[in-house]
PDB file of C-alpha atoms and ligand atoms in Angstrom:
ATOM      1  CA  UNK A   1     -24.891 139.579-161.516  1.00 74.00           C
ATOM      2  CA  UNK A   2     -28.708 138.908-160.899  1.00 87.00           C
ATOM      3  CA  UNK A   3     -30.412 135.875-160.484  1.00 93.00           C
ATOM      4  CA  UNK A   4     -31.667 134.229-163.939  1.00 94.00           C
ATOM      5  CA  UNK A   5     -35.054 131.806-164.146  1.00 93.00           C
ATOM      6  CA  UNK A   6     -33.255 129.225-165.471  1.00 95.00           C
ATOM      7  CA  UNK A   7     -31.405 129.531-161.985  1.00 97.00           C
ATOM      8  CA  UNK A   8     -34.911 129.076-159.490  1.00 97.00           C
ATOM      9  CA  UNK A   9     -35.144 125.317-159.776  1.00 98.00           C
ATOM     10  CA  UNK A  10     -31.853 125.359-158.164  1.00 98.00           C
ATOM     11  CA  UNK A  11     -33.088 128.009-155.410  1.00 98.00           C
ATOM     12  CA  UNK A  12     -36.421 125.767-154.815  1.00 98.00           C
ATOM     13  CA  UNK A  13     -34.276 122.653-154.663  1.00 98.00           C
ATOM     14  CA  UNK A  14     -32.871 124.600-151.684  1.00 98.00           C
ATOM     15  CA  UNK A  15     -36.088 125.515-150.456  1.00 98.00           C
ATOM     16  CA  UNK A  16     -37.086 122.117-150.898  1.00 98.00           C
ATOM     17  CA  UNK A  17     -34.250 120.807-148.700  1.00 98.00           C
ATOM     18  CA  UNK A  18     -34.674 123.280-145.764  1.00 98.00           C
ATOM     19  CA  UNK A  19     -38.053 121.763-145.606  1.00 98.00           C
ATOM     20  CA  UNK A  20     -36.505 118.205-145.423  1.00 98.00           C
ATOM     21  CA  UNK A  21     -34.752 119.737-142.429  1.00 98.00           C
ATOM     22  CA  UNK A  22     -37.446 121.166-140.807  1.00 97.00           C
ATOM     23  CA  UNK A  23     -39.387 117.751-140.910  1.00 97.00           C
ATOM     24  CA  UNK A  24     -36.303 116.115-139.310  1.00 94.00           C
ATOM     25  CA  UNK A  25     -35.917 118.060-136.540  1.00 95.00           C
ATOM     26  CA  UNK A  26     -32.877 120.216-138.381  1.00 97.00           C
ATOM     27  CA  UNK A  27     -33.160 124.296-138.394  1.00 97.00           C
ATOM     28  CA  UNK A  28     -34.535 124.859-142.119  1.00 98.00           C
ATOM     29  CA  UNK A  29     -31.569 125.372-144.290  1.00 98.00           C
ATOM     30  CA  UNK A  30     -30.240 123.758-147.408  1.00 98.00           C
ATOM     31  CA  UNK A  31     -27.980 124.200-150.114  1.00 98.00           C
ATOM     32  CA  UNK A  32     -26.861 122.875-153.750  1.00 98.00           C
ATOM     33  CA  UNK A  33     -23.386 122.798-155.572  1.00 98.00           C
ATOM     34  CA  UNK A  34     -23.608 123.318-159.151  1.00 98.00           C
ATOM     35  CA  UNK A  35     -21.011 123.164-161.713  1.00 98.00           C
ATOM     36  CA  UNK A  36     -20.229 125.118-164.450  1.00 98.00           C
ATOM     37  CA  UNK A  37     -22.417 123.490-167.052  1.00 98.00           C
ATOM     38  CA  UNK A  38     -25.733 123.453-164.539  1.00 97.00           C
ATOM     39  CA  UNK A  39     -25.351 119.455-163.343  1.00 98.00           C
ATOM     40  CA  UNK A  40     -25.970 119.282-159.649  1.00 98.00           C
ATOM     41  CA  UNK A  41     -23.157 118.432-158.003  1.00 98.00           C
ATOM     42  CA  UNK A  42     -24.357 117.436-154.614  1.00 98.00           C
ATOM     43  CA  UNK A  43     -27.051 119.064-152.042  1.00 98.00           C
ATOM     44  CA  UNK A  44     -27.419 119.038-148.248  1.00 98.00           C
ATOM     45  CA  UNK A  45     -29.637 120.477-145.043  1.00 98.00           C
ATOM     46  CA  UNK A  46     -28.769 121.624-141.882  1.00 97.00           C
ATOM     47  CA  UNK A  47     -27.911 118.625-139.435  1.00 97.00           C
ATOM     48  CA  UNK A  48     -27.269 120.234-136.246  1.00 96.00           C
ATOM     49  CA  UNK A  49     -29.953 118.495-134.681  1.00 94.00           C
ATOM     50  CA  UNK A  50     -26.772 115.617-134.091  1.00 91.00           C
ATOM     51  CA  UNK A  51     -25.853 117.996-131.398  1.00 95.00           C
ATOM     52  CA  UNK A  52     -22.304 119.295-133.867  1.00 96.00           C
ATOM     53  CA  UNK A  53     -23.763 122.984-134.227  1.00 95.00           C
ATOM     54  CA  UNK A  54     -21.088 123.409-137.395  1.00 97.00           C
ATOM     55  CA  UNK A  55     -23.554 120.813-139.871  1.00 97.00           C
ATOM     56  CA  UNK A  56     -24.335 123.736-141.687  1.00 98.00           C
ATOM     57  CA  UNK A  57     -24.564 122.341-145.948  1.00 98.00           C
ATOM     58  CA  UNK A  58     -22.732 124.812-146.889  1.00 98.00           C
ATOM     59  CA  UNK A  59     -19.853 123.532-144.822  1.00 98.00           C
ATOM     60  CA  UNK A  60     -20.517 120.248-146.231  1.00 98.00           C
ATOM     61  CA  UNK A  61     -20.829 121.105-149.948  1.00 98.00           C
ATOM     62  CA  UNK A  62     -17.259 123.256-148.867  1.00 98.00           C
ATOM     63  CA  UNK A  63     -15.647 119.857-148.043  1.00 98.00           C
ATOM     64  CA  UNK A  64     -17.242 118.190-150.527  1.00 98.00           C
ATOM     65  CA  UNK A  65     -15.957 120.026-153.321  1.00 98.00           C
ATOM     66  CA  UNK A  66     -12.730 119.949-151.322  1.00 98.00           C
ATOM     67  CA  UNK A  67     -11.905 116.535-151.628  1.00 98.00           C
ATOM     68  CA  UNK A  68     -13.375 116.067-155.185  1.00 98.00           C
ATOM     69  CA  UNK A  69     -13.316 119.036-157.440  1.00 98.00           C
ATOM     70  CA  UNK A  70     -10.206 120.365-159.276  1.00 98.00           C
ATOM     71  CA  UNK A  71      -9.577 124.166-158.273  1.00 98.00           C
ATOM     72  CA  UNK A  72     -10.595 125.000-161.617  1.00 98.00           C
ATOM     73  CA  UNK A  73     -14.025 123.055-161.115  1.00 98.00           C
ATOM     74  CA  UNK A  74     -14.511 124.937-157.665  1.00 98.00           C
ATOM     75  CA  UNK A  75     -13.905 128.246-158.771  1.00 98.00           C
ATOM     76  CA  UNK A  76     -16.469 127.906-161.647  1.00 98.00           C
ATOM     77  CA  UNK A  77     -19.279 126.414-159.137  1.00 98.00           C
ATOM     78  CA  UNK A  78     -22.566 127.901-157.708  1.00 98.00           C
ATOM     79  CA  UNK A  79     -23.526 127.445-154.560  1.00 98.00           C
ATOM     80  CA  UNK A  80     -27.238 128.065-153.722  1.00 98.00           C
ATOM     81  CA  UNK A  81     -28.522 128.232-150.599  1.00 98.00           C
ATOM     82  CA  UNK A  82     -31.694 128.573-148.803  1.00 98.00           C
ATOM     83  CA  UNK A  83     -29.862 131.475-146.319  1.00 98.00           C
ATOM     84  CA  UNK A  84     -26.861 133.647-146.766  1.00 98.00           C
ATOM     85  CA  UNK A  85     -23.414 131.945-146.128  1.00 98.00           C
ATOM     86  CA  UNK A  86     -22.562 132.384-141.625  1.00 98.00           C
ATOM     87  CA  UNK A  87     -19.163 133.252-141.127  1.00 98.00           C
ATOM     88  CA  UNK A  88     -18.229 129.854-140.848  1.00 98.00           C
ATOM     89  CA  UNK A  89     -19.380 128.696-144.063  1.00 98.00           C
ATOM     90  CA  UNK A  90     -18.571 132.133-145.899  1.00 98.00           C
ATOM     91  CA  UNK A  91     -14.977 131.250-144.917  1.00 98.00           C
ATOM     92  CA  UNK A  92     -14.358 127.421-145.533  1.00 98.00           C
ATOM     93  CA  UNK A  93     -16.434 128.944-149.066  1.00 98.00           C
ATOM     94  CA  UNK A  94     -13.619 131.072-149.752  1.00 98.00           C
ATOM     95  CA  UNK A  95     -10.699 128.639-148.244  1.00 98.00           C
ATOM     96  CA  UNK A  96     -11.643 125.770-150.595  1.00 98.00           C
ATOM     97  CA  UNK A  97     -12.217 128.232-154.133  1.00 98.00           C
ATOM     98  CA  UNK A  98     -16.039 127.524-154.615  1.00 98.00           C
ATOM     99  CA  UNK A  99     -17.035 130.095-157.267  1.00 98.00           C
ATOM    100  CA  UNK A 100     -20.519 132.363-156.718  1.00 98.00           C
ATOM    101  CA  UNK A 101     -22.964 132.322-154.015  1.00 98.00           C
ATOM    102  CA  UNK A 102     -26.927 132.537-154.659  1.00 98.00           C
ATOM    103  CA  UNK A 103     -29.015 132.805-151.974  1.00 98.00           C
ATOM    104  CA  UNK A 104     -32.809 133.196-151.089  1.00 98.00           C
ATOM    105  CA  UNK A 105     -32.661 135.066-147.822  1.00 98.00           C
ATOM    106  CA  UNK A 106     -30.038 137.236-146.335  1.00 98.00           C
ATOM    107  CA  UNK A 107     -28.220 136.923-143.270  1.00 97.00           C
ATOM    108  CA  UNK A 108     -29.876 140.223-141.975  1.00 97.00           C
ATOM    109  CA  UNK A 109     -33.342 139.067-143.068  1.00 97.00           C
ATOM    110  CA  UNK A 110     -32.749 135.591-140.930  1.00 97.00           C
ATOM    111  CA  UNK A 111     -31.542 137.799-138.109  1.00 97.00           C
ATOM    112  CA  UNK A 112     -34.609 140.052-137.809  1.00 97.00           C
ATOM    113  CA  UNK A 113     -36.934 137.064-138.536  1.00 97.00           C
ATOM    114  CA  UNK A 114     -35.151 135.967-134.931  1.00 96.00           C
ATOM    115  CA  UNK A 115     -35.315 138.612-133.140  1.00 96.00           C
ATOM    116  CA  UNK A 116     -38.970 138.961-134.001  1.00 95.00           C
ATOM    117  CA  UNK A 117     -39.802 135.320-133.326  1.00 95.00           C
ATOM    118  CA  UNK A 118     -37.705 135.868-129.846  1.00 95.00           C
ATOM    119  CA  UNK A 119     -34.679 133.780-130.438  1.00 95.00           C
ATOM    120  CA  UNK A 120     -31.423 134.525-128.514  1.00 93.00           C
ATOM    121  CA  UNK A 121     -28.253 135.990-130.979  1.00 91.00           C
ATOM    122  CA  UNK A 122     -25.819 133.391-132.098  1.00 91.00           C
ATOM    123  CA  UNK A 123     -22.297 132.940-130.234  1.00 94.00           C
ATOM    124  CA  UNK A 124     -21.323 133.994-133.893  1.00 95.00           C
ATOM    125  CA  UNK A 125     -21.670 137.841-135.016  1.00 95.00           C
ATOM    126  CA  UNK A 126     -23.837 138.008-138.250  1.00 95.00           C
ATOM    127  CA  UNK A 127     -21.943 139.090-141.383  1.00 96.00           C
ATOM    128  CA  UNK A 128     -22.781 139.300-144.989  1.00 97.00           C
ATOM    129  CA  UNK A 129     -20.413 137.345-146.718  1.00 98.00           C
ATOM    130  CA  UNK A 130     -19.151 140.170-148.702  1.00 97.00           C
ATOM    131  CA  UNK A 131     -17.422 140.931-145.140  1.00 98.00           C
ATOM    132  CA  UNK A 132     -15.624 137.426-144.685  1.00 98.00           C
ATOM    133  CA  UNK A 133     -14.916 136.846-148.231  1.00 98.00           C
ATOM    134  CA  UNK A 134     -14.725 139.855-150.332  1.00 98.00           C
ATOM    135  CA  UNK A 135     -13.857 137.660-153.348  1.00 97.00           C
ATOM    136  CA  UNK A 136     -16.399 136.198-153.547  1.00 98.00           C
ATOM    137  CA  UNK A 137     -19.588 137.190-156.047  1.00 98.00           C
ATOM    138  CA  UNK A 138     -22.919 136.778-154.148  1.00 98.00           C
ATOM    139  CA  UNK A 139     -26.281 137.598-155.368  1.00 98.00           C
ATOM    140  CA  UNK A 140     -30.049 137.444-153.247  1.00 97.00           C
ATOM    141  CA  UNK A 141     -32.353 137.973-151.810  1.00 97.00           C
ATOM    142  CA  UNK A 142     -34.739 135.977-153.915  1.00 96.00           C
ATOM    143  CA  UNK A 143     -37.915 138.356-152.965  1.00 92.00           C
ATOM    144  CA  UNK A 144     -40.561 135.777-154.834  1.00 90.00           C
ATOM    145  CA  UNK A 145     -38.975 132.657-152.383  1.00 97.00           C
ATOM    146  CA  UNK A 146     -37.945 134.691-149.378  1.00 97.00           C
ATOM    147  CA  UNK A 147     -41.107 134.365-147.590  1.00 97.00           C
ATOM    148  CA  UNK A 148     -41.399 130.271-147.755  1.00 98.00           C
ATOM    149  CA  UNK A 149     -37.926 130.720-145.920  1.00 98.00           C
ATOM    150  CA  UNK A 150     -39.385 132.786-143.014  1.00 97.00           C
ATOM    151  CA  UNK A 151     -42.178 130.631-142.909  1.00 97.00           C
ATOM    152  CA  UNK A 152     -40.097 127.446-142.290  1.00 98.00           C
ATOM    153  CA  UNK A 153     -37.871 129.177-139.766  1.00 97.00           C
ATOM    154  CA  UNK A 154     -41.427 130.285-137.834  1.00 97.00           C
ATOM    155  CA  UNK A 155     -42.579 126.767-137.942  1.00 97.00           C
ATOM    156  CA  UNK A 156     -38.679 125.919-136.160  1.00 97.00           C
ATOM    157  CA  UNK A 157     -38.908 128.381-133.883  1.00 95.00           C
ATOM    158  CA  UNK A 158     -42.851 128.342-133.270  1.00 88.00           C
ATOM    159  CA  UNK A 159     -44.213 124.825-133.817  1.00 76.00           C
ATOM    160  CA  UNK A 160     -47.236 125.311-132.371  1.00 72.00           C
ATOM    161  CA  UNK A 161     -48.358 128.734-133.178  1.00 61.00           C
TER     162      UNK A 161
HETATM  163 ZN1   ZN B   1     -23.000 128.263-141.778  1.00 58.71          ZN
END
């Protein structure tokens, strides 16, 4: 599938929320759940800044939809995201039903941003989701958003330069 217009509010929205993050101490990453029809479900950003390093929103919107959504209603859901689904996220995804992913930047952009800016690897490998969930229809990078994404993770990583 490819991205549609009508889809890039939902991708700033993300954008938007990574930037909430960012300001709150939180590594720059959020995410919305959309249904079917294009209503916003709910949103979230990163809060691993509590010290619980699995706050990832995508997590969140997982559980969310969990506990709320009929199977039917998860499977025909969008989630967008700021970044590519981790392994943890790609698989509580999958677990709960949600439908397609949409994301601005992909795992293996995020990762060379890292290693670039000088950050240590994760304790998790990076995977494309395609690799933890192989059901699962994803579409990104977003080329026209991907750089406001590096530029918030530089800010993380880099405050002062
Ligand atoms: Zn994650």
């Amino acid at each position: 599938m490819v991205v549609k217009d009508d889809e890039l509010p939902y991708l700033r929205r993300c954008v938007e929320l990574a930037a909430e993050a960012l300001e709150s101490g939180d590594e720059p990453f959020g995410s919305v759940l959309v249904a079917a029809d294009g209503t916003v479900l709910a949103e979230d950003h990163n809060r691993v800044a509590s010290g619980d390093r699995t706050r990832h929103p995508e997590f969140e919107l997982a559980r969310w939809a969990a506990a709320r959504l009929s199977p039917a209603d998860r499977a025909s859901a969008t989630v967008y995201t700021s970044g590519e689904h981790c392994p943890m996220c790609a698989a509580a995804h999958a677990w709960v039903g949600l439908g397609r992913i949409v994301y601005v930047a992909s795992s293996e952009q995020l990762a060379s941003w890292l290693t670039e800016l000088g950050v240590p690897a994760p304790p998790v490998r990076t995977l494309p989701v395609s690799e933890v969930a192989p059901g699962v229809t994803v579409d990104g990078p977003v080329p026209g958003l991907t750089e406001e994404i590096r530029e918030l993770h530089r800010r993380f990583h880099r405050p002062r330069a």
